[in-house]
Short mmCIF file of the C-alpha atoms (twelve columns), coordinates in Angstrom:
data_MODEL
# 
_entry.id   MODEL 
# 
loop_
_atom_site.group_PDB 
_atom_site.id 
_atom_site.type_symbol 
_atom_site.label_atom_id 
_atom_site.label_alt_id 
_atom_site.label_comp_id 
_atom_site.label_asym_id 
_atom_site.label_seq_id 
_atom_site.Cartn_x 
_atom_site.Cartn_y 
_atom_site.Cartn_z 
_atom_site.pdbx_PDB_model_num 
ATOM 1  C CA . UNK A 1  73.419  105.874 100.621 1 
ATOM 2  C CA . UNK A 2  74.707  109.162 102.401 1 
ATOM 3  C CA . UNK A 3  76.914  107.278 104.419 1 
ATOM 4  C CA . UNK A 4  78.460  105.344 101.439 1 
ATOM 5  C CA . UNK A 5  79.320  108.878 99.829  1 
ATOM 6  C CA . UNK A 6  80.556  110.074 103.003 1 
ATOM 7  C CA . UNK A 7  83.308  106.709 103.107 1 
ATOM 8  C CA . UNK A 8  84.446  107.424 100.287 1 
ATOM 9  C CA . UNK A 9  84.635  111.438 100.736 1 
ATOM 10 C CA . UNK A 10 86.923  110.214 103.705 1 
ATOM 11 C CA . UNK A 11 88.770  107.549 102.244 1 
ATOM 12 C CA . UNK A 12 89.769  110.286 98.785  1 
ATOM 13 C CA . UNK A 13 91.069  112.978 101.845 1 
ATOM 14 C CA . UNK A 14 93.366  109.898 103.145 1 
ATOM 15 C CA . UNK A 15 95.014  109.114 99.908  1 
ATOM 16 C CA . UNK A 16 95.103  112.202 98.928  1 
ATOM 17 C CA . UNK A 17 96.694  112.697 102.607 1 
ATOM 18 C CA . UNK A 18 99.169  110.050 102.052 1 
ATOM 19 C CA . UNK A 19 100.113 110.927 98.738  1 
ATOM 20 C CA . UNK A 20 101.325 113.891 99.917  1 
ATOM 21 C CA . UNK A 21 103.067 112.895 102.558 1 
ATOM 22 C CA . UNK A 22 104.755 110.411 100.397 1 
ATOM 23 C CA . UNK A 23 106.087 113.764 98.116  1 
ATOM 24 C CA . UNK A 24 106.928 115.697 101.016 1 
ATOM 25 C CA . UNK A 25 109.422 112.530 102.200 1 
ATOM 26 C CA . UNK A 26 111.121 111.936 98.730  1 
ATOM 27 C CA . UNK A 27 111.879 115.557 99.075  1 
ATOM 28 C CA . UNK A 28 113.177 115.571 102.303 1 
ATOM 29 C CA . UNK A 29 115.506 112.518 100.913 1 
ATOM 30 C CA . UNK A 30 117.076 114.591 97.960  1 
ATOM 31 C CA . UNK A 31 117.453 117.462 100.634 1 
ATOM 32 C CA . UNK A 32 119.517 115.253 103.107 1 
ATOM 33 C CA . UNK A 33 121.720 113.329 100.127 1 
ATOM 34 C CA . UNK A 34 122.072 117.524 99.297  1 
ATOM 35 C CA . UNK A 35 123.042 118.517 102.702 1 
ATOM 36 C CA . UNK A 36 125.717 115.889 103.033 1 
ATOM 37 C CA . UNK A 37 127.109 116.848 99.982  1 
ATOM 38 C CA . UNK A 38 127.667 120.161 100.990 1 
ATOM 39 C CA . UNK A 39 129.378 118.715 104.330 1 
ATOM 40 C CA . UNK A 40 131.691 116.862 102.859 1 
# 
């Protein structure tokens, strides 16, 4: 039982991981289109 909860303790951090990630790379995205904006 224990290790059941403790799977899914660890599997919640991952997406919660990758979910995050995943916002932190549109960002960077919308920066860059930003940034080349400004260069041209």
């Amino acid at each position: 039982m224990f290790t059941l909860i403790w799977i899914l303790f660890v599997m919640f951090i991952l997406i919660l991981v990758a979910i995050s990630e995943y916002n932190i790379a549109k960002q960077d995205e919308e920066w860059m289109k930003e940034e080349k904006w400004k260069k041209k």
